[in-house]
Short mmCIF file of C-alpha atoms (C1' of nucleotides) in Angstrom, two decimals:
data_model
loop_
_atom_site.label_atom_id
_atom_site.label_comp_id
_atom_site.label_asym_id
_atom_site.label_seq_id
_atom_site.Cartn_x
_atom_site.Cartn_y
_atom_site.Cartn_z
CA MET A 1 33.35 103.80 146.28
CA SER A 2 37.10 104.08 146.24
CA THR A 3 40.01 102.20 144.80
CA SER A 4 42.76 100.48 146.71
CA TRP A 5 44.59 103.82 146.93
CA THR A 6 44.60 105.75 150.14
CA ILE A 7 43.64 108.81 148.14
CA PRO A 8 39.90 108.70 147.64
CA THR A 9 38.79 108.88 144.07
CA VAL A 10 35.82 110.57 142.55
CA ALA A 11 34.28 110.19 139.14
CA ILE A 12 35.01 113.01 136.72
CA ALA A 13 32.64 113.88 133.91
CA VAL A 14 33.16 116.23 130.99
CA ASP A 15 30.00 118.01 129.85
CA LEU A 16 29.42 120.35 126.94
CA ALA A 17 27.20 123.41 126.64
CA VAL A 18 27.06 123.78 122.86
CA LEU A 19 25.40 126.99 121.73
CA THR A 20 24.26 128.04 118.29
CA VAL A 21 21.91 130.52 116.66
CA ARG A 22 19.16 129.07 114.47
CA THR A 23 15.70 130.26 113.45
CA GLU A 24 16.46 133.63 115.04
CA ARG A 25 16.93 132.16 118.52
CA LEU A 26 19.78 131.01 120.71
CA HIS A 27 19.78 127.22 121.05
CA VAL A 28 21.62 124.70 123.22
CA LEU A 29 22.37 121.11 122.27
CA LEU A 30 20.67 118.61 124.60
CA VAL A 31 20.21 114.87 124.74
CA ASN A 32 17.33 112.86 126.06
CA ARG A 33 18.45 110.77 128.99
CA GLY A 34 17.52 107.15 128.41
CA VAL A 35 18.69 105.86 131.79
CA GLU A 36 18.27 106.66 135.44
CA PRO A 37 18.82 108.97 137.16
CA TYR A 38 16.71 111.69 135.55
CA ARG A 39 15.52 109.27 132.86
CA GLY A 40 13.50 111.09 130.25
CA ARG A 41 14.84 114.52 131.10
CA LEU A 42 17.07 116.62 128.91
CA ALA A 43 20.76 116.82 129.69
CA LEU A 44 23.94 118.28 128.34
CA PRO A 45 25.97 115.91 126.19
CA GLY A 46 29.00 114.57 127.95
CA GLY A 47 30.62 111.53 129.45
CA PHE A 48 32.95 110.24 132.07
CA LEU A 49 36.64 110.80 131.83
CA SER A 50 38.67 107.67 131.53
CA THR A 51 41.99 107.19 133.32
CA GLU A 52 43.64 106.87 129.98
CA ASP A 53 46.09 109.49 128.86
CA GLU A 54 43.69 112.06 127.54
CA ASP A 55 43.77 115.69 128.57
CA ILE A 56 40.38 116.94 129.74
CA ASP A 57 40.47 119.66 127.09
CA VAL A 58 41.10 117.00 124.45
CA ALA A 59 38.33 114.85 125.85
CA ALA A 60 35.95 117.78 125.51
CA GLY A 61 37.04 118.28 121.91
CA ARG A 62 36.45 114.63 121.14
CA GLU A 63 32.97 114.79 122.65
CA LEU A 64 32.20 117.87 120.63
CA ALA A 65 33.33 116.24 117.39
CA GLU A 66 31.21 113.19 118.16
CA GLU A 67 28.11 115.23 118.85
CA THR A 68 28.33 117.67 115.99
CA GLY A 69 30.13 115.62 113.35
CA LEU A 70 32.50 118.54 112.80
CA ASP A 71 36.20 118.92 113.41
CA ALA A 72 36.48 120.31 116.91
CA ALA A 73 39.76 122.04 116.04
CA LYS A 74 37.79 124.43 113.84
CA LEU A 75 35.16 125.20 116.45
CA HIS A 76 35.26 127.44 119.47
CA LEU A 77 35.72 125.42 122.66
CA GLU A 78 36.70 126.78 126.07
CA GLN A 79 36.49 125.61 129.62
CA LEU A 80 33.50 127.09 131.44
CA ARG A 81 33.59 125.95 135.06
CA THR A 82 33.77 122.86 137.22
CA TYR A 83 30.70 121.83 139.21
CA GLY A 84 31.22 119.72 142.30
CA ALA A 85 28.24 119.94 144.61
CA PRO A 86 28.15 116.80 146.76
CA ARG A 87 24.83 115.30 145.67
CA ARG A 88 24.44 116.58 142.16
CA ASP A 89 24.46 112.95 140.96
CA PRO A 90 22.52 110.60 143.29
CA ARG A 91 24.56 107.55 142.30
CA MET A 92 27.99 108.66 143.45
CA ARG A 93 30.26 111.63 143.86
CA VAL A 94 30.68 113.16 140.42
CA VAL A 95 32.60 116.31 139.60
CA THR A 96 31.85 117.74 136.16
CA VAL A 97 34.26 119.85 134.17
CA CYS A 98 32.04 121.84 131.81
CA TYR A 99 32.97 123.39 128.49
CA LEU A 100 31.35 126.06 126.40
CA ALA A 101 31.30 125.41 122.67
CA ILE A 102 30.03 127.75 119.96
CA VAL A 103 29.09 126.36 116.56
CA PRO A 104 27.51 127.82 113.43
CA ASN A 105 24.01 126.92 112.33
CA LEU A 106 24.72 123.30 111.44
CA PRO A 107 22.86 121.71 108.51
CA LEU A 108 22.34 118.56 110.63
CA PRO A 109 22.50 118.46 114.40
CA SER A 110 22.59 114.68 114.73
CA ALA A 111 22.43 113.22 111.25
CA GLY A 112 23.75 109.71 111.61
CA GLY A 113 22.98 109.08 115.26
CA ASP A 114 20.50 107.17 117.33
CA ALA A 115 16.85 108.03 117.50
CA ASP A 116 16.93 109.95 120.74
CA ARG A 117 20.25 111.60 120.10
CA ALA A 118 21.12 115.24 120.48
CA ARG A 119 18.70 117.97 119.44
CA TRP A 120 18.66 121.76 119.50
CA VAL A 121 16.47 123.39 122.14
CA PRO A 122 15.88 127.14 122.43
CA VAL A 123 17.67 128.48 125.48
CA ASP A 124 14.73 130.58 126.63
CA ARG A 125 12.61 127.44 126.76
CA VAL A 126 14.87 125.63 129.21
CA LEU A 127 15.98 128.46 131.47
CA GLY A 128 13.72 129.09 134.39
CA ARG A 129 11.79 125.84 133.89
CA ARG A 130 12.16 123.31 136.66
CA GLY A 131 11.78 119.61 136.07
CA LEU A 132 12.91 119.73 132.48
CA LEU A 133 16.66 119.30 132.81
CA ALA A 134 18.72 116.66 134.57
CA PHE A 135 21.20 117.32 137.38
CA ASP A 136 22.26 120.97 137.75
CA HIS A 137 22.36 121.44 134.00
CA GLY A 138 20.01 124.41 134.13
CA GLN A 139 22.56 126.34 136.13
CA ILE A 140 25.33 125.28 133.77
CA ILE A 141 23.40 126.50 130.74
CA ALA A 142 22.72 129.81 132.47
CA ASP A 143 26.44 130.19 133.19
CA ALA A 144 27.31 129.29 129.60
CA VAL A 145 24.91 131.86 128.19
CA ASP A 146 26.26 134.51 130.55
CA ARG A 147 29.78 133.75 129.43
CA ALA A 148 28.87 133.88 125.75
CA ARG A 149 26.98 137.17 126.17
CA SER A 150 29.88 138.69 127.98
CA LYS A 151 32.53 137.50 125.55
CA LEU A 152 30.73 139.01 122.56
CA GLU A 153 31.64 142.37 124.05
CA TYR A 154 35.39 142.11 124.10
CA THR A 155 36.33 139.12 121.90
CA THR A 156 35.69 137.99 118.34
CA LEU A 157 33.57 135.09 119.62
CA ALA A 158 30.57 136.12 117.52
CA THR A 159 32.23 134.85 114.34
CA ALA A 160 32.16 131.33 115.86
CA PHE A 161 28.35 131.47 115.54
CA CYS A 162 28.66 132.26 111.82
CA ASN A 163 29.50 130.15 108.80
CA PRO A 164 33.06 130.42 107.48
CA GLU A 165 31.91 133.28 105.29
CA PHE A 166 29.30 135.76 106.41
CA THR A 167 27.99 139.28 106.02
CA ILE A 168 27.96 142.03 108.59
CA SER A 169 24.19 141.71 108.82
CA GLU A 170 24.54 138.06 109.79
CA LEU A 171 27.13 139.00 112.39
CA ARG A 172 24.85 141.70 113.74
CA ARG A 173 21.95 139.24 114.03
CA VAL A 174 24.19 137.05 116.19
CA TYR A 175 24.78 139.94 118.56
CA GLU A 176 21.11 140.91 118.58
CA ILE A 177 19.86 137.37 119.22
CA VAL A 178 22.42 136.46 121.89
CA TRP A 179 21.99 139.80 123.66
CA SER A 180 18.23 140.10 123.02
CA GLU A 181 18.91 143.69 122.07
CA GLU A 182 18.48 145.63 118.83
CA LEU A 183 21.55 147.30 117.41
CA ASP A 184 21.82 150.18 114.95
CA PRO A 185 22.95 148.57 111.67
CA ARG A 186 24.91 151.65 110.60
CA ASN A 187 26.89 152.12 113.77
CA PHE A 188 27.43 148.38 114.09
CA HIS A 189 28.87 148.30 110.59
CA ARG A 190 31.33 151.04 111.39
CA LYS A 191 32.36 149.48 114.69
CA VAL A 192 33.14 146.01 113.39
CA THR A 193 34.92 147.21 110.27
CA GLY A 194 36.94 149.56 112.43
CA VAL A 195 38.45 146.78 114.56
CA GLU A 196 41.74 145.72 112.99
CA GLY A 197 41.92 142.00 112.26
CA PHE A 198 38.29 141.26 113.10
CA LEU A 199 36.90 140.88 109.56
CA VAL A 200 38.67 140.09 106.30
CA PRO A 201 36.73 140.80 103.08
CA THR A 202 36.65 137.87 100.68
CA GLY A 203 36.14 140.14 97.68
CA ASN A 204 32.73 138.59 96.96
CA ARG A 205 29.29 140.01 97.54
CA THR A 206 25.86 138.62 98.17
CA SER A 207 23.18 138.72 95.49
CA GLY A 208 19.55 137.95 95.09
CA ASN A 209 18.41 139.02 98.54
CA GLY A 210 16.85 142.31 97.47
CA GLY A 211 18.64 145.47 98.34
CA ARG A 212 22.23 146.40 97.85
CA PRO A 213 24.63 143.41 97.87
CA ALA A 214 26.65 143.00 101.06
CA VAL A 215 30.39 142.40 101.18
CA ILE A 216 31.22 138.87 102.35
CA TYR A 217 33.80 138.50 105.12
CA ARG A 218 35.87 135.81 106.77
CA PRO A 219 37.06 135.92 110.40
CA GLY A 220 40.37 137.74 110.77
CA PRO A 221 43.32 136.91 113.03
CA ALA A 222 42.20 139.09 115.94
CA THR A 223 40.80 137.41 119.05
CA VAL A 224 40.14 140.46 121.19
CA LEU A 225 38.13 143.53 120.21
CA HIS A 226 39.82 146.93 120.41
CA PRO A 227 37.69 148.84 121.13
CA PRO A 228 35.02 146.51 122.57
CA ILE A 229 31.42 146.38 121.36
CA LEU A 230 29.39 147.05 124.47
CA ARG A 231 25.85 146.24 125.52
CA ASN A 232 23.50 148.77 127.10
CA MET B 1 43.09 101.11 137.38
CA SER B 2 39.37 101.22 137.94
CA THR B 3 36.95 100.28 140.65
CA SER B 4 34.28 97.67 140.42
CA TRP B 5 32.28 100.28 138.58
CA THR B 6 32.51 100.50 134.85
CA ILE B 7 33.14 104.20 135.41
CA PRO B 8 36.85 104.77 135.99
CA THR B 9 37.78 107.07 138.84
CA VAL B 10 40.41 109.75 139.02
CA ALA B 11 41.83 111.65 141.94
CA ILE B 12 40.63 115.23 142.34
CA ALA B 13 42.71 117.88 144.02
CA VAL B 14 41.76 121.41 145.04
CA ASP B 15 44.59 123.94 144.81
CA LEU B 16 44.72 127.59 145.80
CA ALA B 17 46.48 130.51 144.18
CA VAL B 18 46.39 133.04 147.02
CA LEU B 19 47.56 136.50 146.00
CA THR B 20 48.36 139.51 148.13
CA VAL B 21 50.27 142.77 147.92
CA ARG B 22 53.08 143.26 150.43
CA THR B 23 56.30 145.29 150.44
CA GLU B 24 55.19 146.95 147.21
CA ARG B 25 55.09 143.68 145.27
CA LEU B 26 52.51 141.08 144.27
CA HIS B 27 53.05 137.85 146.20
CA VAL B 28 51.67 134.31 145.98
CA LEU B 29 51.36 131.88 148.87
CA LEU B 30 53.50 128.76 148.36
CA VAL B 31 54.45 125.74 150.42
CA ASN B 32 57.66 123.74 150.40
CA ARG B 33 56.94 120.21 149.26
CA GLY B 34 58.31 117.76 151.77
CA VAL B 35 57.49 114.61 149.82
CA GLU B 36 57.99 113.18 146.37
CA PRO B 37 57.22 113.98 143.65
CA TYR B 38 58.86 117.38 143.32
CA ARG B 39 60.23 117.16 146.85
CA GLY B 40 61.88 120.43 147.85
CA ARG B 41 60.12 122.51 145.22
CA LEU B 42 57.54 125.15 145.87
CA ALA B 43 53.89 124.34 145.28
CA LEU B 44 50.47 125.87 145.65
CA PRO B 45 48.69 124.95 148.87
CA GLY B 46 45.95 122.40 148.32
CA GLY B 47 44.85 118.87 148.92
CA PHE B 48 42.85 115.98 147.62
CA LEU B 49 39.10 116.06 147.65
CA SER B 50 37.54 113.41 149.77
CA THR B 51 34.41 111.55 148.76
CA GLU B 52 32.67 113.03 151.72
CA ASP B 53 29.82 115.43 151.22
CA GLU B 54 31.77 118.60 150.71
CA ASP B 55 31.23 120.92 147.78
CA ILE B 56 34.47 121.71 145.96
CA ASP B 57 33.88 125.43 146.53
CA VAL B 58 33.49 124.74 150.24
CA ALA B 59 36.60 122.59 150.25
CA ALA B 60 38.54 125.47 148.72
CA GLY B 61 37.22 127.82 151.39
CA ARG B 62 38.25 125.42 154.13
CA GLU B 63 41.77 125.15 152.66
CA LEU B 64 42.00 128.92 152.48
CA ALA B 65 40.93 129.33 156.10
CA GLU B 66 43.49 126.73 157.18
CA GLU B 67 46.32 128.41 155.30
CA THR B 68 45.62 132.01 156.21
CA GLY B 69 43.98 131.65 159.60
CA LEU B 70 41.22 133.96 158.43
CA ASP B 71 37.53 133.41 157.88
CA ALA B 72 37.23 132.43 154.23
CA ALA B 73 33.71 133.86 154.06
CA LYS B 74 35.23 137.33 154.36
CA LEU B 75 37.88 136.80 151.70
CA HIS B 76 37.63 136.82 147.95
CA LEU B 77 37.59 133.28 146.56
CA GLU B 78 36.60 132.27 143.06
CA GLN B 79 37.13 129.29 140.85
CA LEU B 80 39.96 129.82 138.39
CA ARG B 81 40.20 126.80 136.11
CA THR B 82 40.55 123.03 136.16
CA TYR B 83 43.81 121.46 135.02
CA GLY B 84 43.72 117.92 133.71
CA ALA B 85 46.74 117.16 131.58
CA PRO B 86 47.37 113.42 131.65
CA ARG B 87 50.80 113.29 133.27
CA ARG B 88 50.85 116.42 135.38
CA ASP B 89 51.29 114.19 138.44
CA PRO B 90 53.63 111.23 137.83
CA ARG B 91 51.96 109.07 140.47
CA MET B 92 48.49 108.82 139.04
CA ARG B 93 45.86 110.64 137.10
CA VAL B 94 45.07 113.82 139.04
CA VAL B 95 42.70 116.55 137.97
CA THR B 96 43.08 119.80 139.91
CA VAL B 97 40.32 122.33 140.41
CA CYS B 98 42.14 125.60 141.08
CA TYR B 99 40.86 128.63 142.92
CA LEU B 100 42.01 132.22 142.99
CA ALA B 101 41.97 133.89 146.39
CA ILE B 102 42.77 137.51 147.18
CA VAL B 103 43.73 138.51 150.71
CA PRO B 104 44.92 141.74 152.33
CA ASN B 105 48.46 142.13 153.62
CA LEU B 106 48.20 139.65 156.49
CA PRO B 107 50.12 140.35 159.69
CA LEU B 108 51.15 136.67 159.81
CA PRO B 109 51.22 134.37 156.82
CA SER B 110 51.66 131.12 158.77
CA ALA B 111 51.89 132.03 162.41
CA GLY B 112 51.05 128.84 164.21
CA GLY B 113 52.05 126.28 161.61
CA ASP B 114 54.87 123.87 160.93
CA ALA B 115 58.38 125.00 160.11
CA ASP B 116 58.13 124.55 156.39
CA ARG B 117 54.62 125.82 156.10
CA ALA B 118 53.30 128.41 153.70
CA ARG B 119 55.27 131.52 152.85
CA TRP B 120 54.82 134.52 150.59
CA VAL B 121 56.88 134.60 147.42
CA PRO B 122 56.98 137.53 144.97
CA VAL B 123 55.18 136.57 141.79
CA ASP B 124 57.88 137.98 139.54
CA ARG B 125 60.39 135.69 141.16
CA VAL B 126 58.51 132.49 140.33
CA LEU B 127 57.12 133.31 136.88
CA GLY B 128 59.44 132.41 134.05
CA ARG B 129 61.78 130.38 136.27
CA ARG B 130 61.86 126.69 135.48
CA GLY B 131 62.71 124.11 138.11
CA LEU B 132 61.40 126.14 141.00
CA LEU B 133 57.76 125.09 141.13
CA ALA B 134 56.16 121.67 141.32
CA PHE B 135 53.75 120.23 138.75
CA ASP B 136 52.23 122.79 136.37
CA HIS B 137 51.88 125.33 139.15
CA GLY B 138 53.82 127.96 137.23
CA GLN B 139 51.13 127.98 134.58
CA ILE B 140 48.41 128.13 137.22
CA ILE B 141 50.01 131.13 138.90
CA ALA B 142 50.33 132.87 135.54
CA ASP B 143 46.63 132.24 134.88
CA ALA B 144 45.73 133.48 138.36
CA VAL B 145 47.69 136.70 137.91
CA ASP B 146 46.11 137.25 134.49
CA ARG B 147 42.68 136.81 136.00
CA ALA B 148 43.40 139.21 138.85
CA ARG B 149 44.84 141.84 136.53
CA SER B 150 41.86 141.61 134.26
CA LYS B 151 39.27 141.72 137.04
CA LEU B 152 40.71 144.91 138.50
CA GLU B 153 39.44 146.60 135.36
CA TYR B 154 35.76 145.87 135.61
CA THR B 155 35.11 144.63 139.17
CA THR B 156 35.72 145.88 142.70
CA LEU B 157 38.28 143.10 143.30
CA ALA B 158 41.01 145.57 144.26
CA THR B 159 39.37 146.18 147.65
CA ALA B 160 39.99 142.50 148.48
CA PHE B 161 43.72 143.32 148.53
CA CYS B 162 43.12 146.08 151.07
CA ASN B 163 42.42 146.05 154.78
CA PRO B 164 38.78 146.56 155.83
CA GLU B 165 39.46 150.31 155.88
CA PHE B 166 41.77 151.97 153.42
CA THR B 167 42.58 155.19 151.61
CA ILE B 168 42.37 155.89 147.90
CA SER B 169 46.17 156.00 147.77
CA GLU B 170 46.35 152.48 149.13
CA LEU B 171 43.79 151.34 146.59
CA ARG B 172 45.76 152.99 143.83
CA ARG B 173 48.96 151.27 144.94
CA VAL B 174 47.13 147.95 144.55
CA TYR B 175 46.29 148.80 140.96
CA GLU B 176 49.79 150.03 140.24
CA ILE B 177 51.52 147.01 141.76
CA VAL B 178 49.23 144.39 140.23
CA TRP B 179 49.31 146.07 136.82
CA SER B 180 52.98 147.18 137.01
CA GLU B 181 51.79 150.52 135.69
CA GLU B 182 51.81 154.02 137.16
CA LEU B 183 48.48 155.78 137.45
CA ASP B 184 47.72 159.46 137.74
CA PRO B 185 46.63 159.98 141.38
CA ARG B 186 44.27 162.81 140.47
CA ASN B 187 42.41 161.04 137.72
CA PHE B 188 42.35 157.80 139.71
CA HIS B 189 40.76 159.59 142.62
CA ARG B 190 38.03 161.00 140.42
CA LYS B 191 37.35 157.66 138.77
CA VAL B 192 36.95 155.54 141.88
CA THR B 193 34.90 158.12 143.76
CA GLY B 194 32.69 158.43 140.70
CA VAL B 195 31.65 154.76 140.68
CA GLU B 196 28.47 154.37 142.70
CA GLY B 197 28.75 151.82 145.50
CA PHE B 198 32.48 151.25 145.12
CA LEU B 199 33.71 153.20 148.15
CA VAL B 200 31.90 154.25 151.32
CA PRO B 201 33.57 156.97 153.40
CA THR B 202 33.92 156.08 157.08
CA GLY B 203 34.00 159.71 158.12
CA ASN B 204 37.53 159.37 159.49
CA ARG B 205 40.79 160.62 158.05
CA THR B 206 44.41 159.58 158.23
CA SER B 207 46.90 161.62 160.22
CA GLY B 208 50.60 161.76 160.86
CA ASN B 209 51.77 160.71 157.41
CA GLY B 210 52.86 164.13 156.28
CA GLY B 211 50.70 165.87 153.76
CA ARG B 212 47.00 166.43 153.73
CA PRO B 213 45.00 163.74 155.58
CA ALA B 214 43.17 161.26 153.35
CA VAL B 215 39.56 160.22 153.74
CA ILE B 216 39.27 156.59 154.91
CA TYR B 217 36.88 154.33 153.02
CA ARG B 218 35.27 150.94 153.33
CA PRO B 219 34.26 148.72 150.38
CA GLY B 220 30.77 149.51 149.13
CA PRO B 221 28.06 147.13 147.92
CA ALA B 222 29.04 147.30 144.24
CA THR B 223 30.78 144.32 142.67
CA VAL B 224 31.15 145.60 139.11
CA LEU B 225 32.67 148.89 138.02
CA HIS B 226 30.55 151.25 135.93
CA PRO B 227 32.46 152.64 134.16
CA PRO B 228 35.48 150.30 134.26
CA ILE B 229 39.01 151.39 135.16
CA LEU B 230 41.08 150.39 132.17
CA ARG B 231 44.74 149.59 131.65
CA ASN B 232 46.81 151.01 128.82
"C1'" DG C 1 57.37 178.99 154.98
"C1'" DC C 2 58.15 174.67 152.65
"C1'" DA C 3 57.54 169.89 151.37
"C1'" DA C 4 54.30 166.42 150.70
"C1'" DA C 5 50.17 164.26 149.91
"C1'" DA C 6 44.95 164.98 148.93
"C1'" DG C 7 41.72 166.60 146.09
"C1'" DT C 8 39.34 169.93 142.17
"C1'" DG C 9 38.94 172.39 137.57
"C1'" DT C 10 39.76 172.67 132.85
"C1'" DT C 11 41.01 171.59 128.19
"C1'" DG C 12 41.61 169.00 124.09
"C1'" DA C 13 41.38 164.30 122.07
"C1'" DT C 14 38.74 160.33 121.37
"C1'" DG C 15 34.99 157.21 120.98
"C1'" DG C 16 29.90 156.59 121.03
"C1'" DT C 17 24.87 157.44 119.69
"C1'" DA C 18 21.47 159.15 116.74
"C1'" DC C 19 20.12 159.98 112.45
"C1'" DA C 20 20.27 162.27 107.71
"C1'" DC C 21 21.78 160.79 103.60
"C1'" DC C 22 23.64 158.21 99.52
"C1'" DC C 23 24.41 153.48 97.00
"C1'" DA C 24 23.12 149.27 94.54
"C1'" DT C 25 20.20 145.77 93.65
"C1'" DG C 26 15.36 143.16 92.52
"C1'" DG C 27 10.96 143.61 90.86
"C1'" DC D 1 10.20 154.04 89.75
"C1'" DC D 2 10.06 152.10 94.29
"C1'" DA D 3 11.11 149.04 98.08
"C1'" DT D 4 14.86 147.00 100.49
"C1'" DG D 5 18.90 146.43 102.61
"C1'" DG D 6 24.16 148.18 102.50
"C1'" DG D 7 27.10 151.66 103.69
"C1'" DT D 8 28.95 156.87 104.75
"C1'" DG D 9 28.93 161.63 106.90
"C1'" DT D 10 28.13 164.40 110.62
"C1'" DA D 11 26.58 166.66 114.83
"C1'" DC D 12 26.28 166.14 119.53
"C1'" DC D 13 27.51 164.00 123.91
"C1'" DA D 14 30.16 161.22 127.38
"C1'" DT D 15 34.56 159.78 128.84
"C1'" DC D 16 39.36 160.29 129.52
"C1'" DA D 17 44.38 161.78 129.77
"C1'" DA D 18 47.10 165.53 130.94
"C1'" DC D 19 48.16 168.98 133.89
"C1'" DA D 20 47.47 173.60 136.30
"C1'" DC D 21 45.82 174.65 140.60
"C1'" DT D 22 43.95 174.64 145.50
"C1'" DT D 23 43.70 172.37 150.24
"C1'" DT D 24 45.55 170.59 154.51
"C1'" DT D 25 48.66 168.53 157.10
"C1'" DG D 26 53.96 167.80 159.45
"C1'" DC D 27 58.15 169.94 160.34
#
DNA sequence: GCAAAAGTGTTGATGGTACACCCATGG
DNA sequence: CCATGGGTGTACCATCAACACTTTTGC
């Protein structure tokens, strides 16, 4: 249970709550547990922290890159919370440092992985259902979704859900899907274009979608929204 | 380096950033380190987590009660962040789960403790000074102050700095001192009395301070501020 | 009365919602 | 031409900063 040190040691895990928007719903990345405990249930991707010289934030980024196949430096990744209830893992004392990651609608969630590797699950299918998720991962997902919903209001987080180039309609759909709330397209347009540094026009426009072509934007340098875009 | 398990173990510490307002300044509770490393420097109060069955949130509450002599259940305590840089402690790999606590102006910071026990230090004296604090505790205090400043805007956190009964002037001084910003007393009064569930009048008034007596309030049931009280 | 602190009323600026209206494309 | 989605103008409403003004105490 402990090492030869007089200071007791505890296992530390790093888990990821990776959120994305796909097929008009908010999804979370989950893996099928192949081992006990909670064998067969769904769990957040993650792993134990080694004693090697790796910052926990870096470890989370490495995990994220492994799971998504993308460069974690280009994705949104932030610490969410640390969970340390005494018997959350029946094997031993485990404290989990959890991270919230936001990724765009990836073409392949787990292209070159194992059979039972990560898959996207709609958030509203896992929340409120008991017996589906391992450990306290239901609570963690709920906290992650709360954080994401809240940060859409006063930060530029929504662009992390979008591809590198996107239209204002696509950005608005992110808000609507994450918040489960309809927004007025006209007022939304004015709000987001009015925030300095939020959106940078690429100079290109969409075509072939029916209707007037939309200006295509890239994320700007701003990280906070002045003024914020508030829910109801 | 590791136990008989294949899972390596790491030491987990729980540290507290306890903030209060006293003598018209924001203070943080610090202890003098009596042992290496960083012997003689100031550090946040805290300790290692044992493997015993104690939730980390509960462990933080116990630490807070020990340091302040107050019932932690009646104080504001929330998780701040977890710090896990590889060499933040030169002895071994230590990951620290940090908590932010807010307490009123206590009559005694460390009444019945050791000689070099905890003491209150003005925040503006420790921030930006190198060589004064142990470990990465300067960064942690900066994060704690940021969190507190931000939460005054949209939560009822400010009442946690006040005694159980307080006037609107006292509440305003909390905002002004934590934000380092002067507020208009008249508009502030209207704002805080306009938020439902923020303040509950006790029916009593102050006397003997010169000037018109102020109504004395208790904290109400609200935890979030609708509408928020914003900085400039 | 006078100083000091508490509390109210009012005005002009600003930001938000609701919605009428115009623009640019595909079919 | 018409449907569809993109984008602008505007009227009305809530909120807020600024500050004149009233209230209630101690001295």
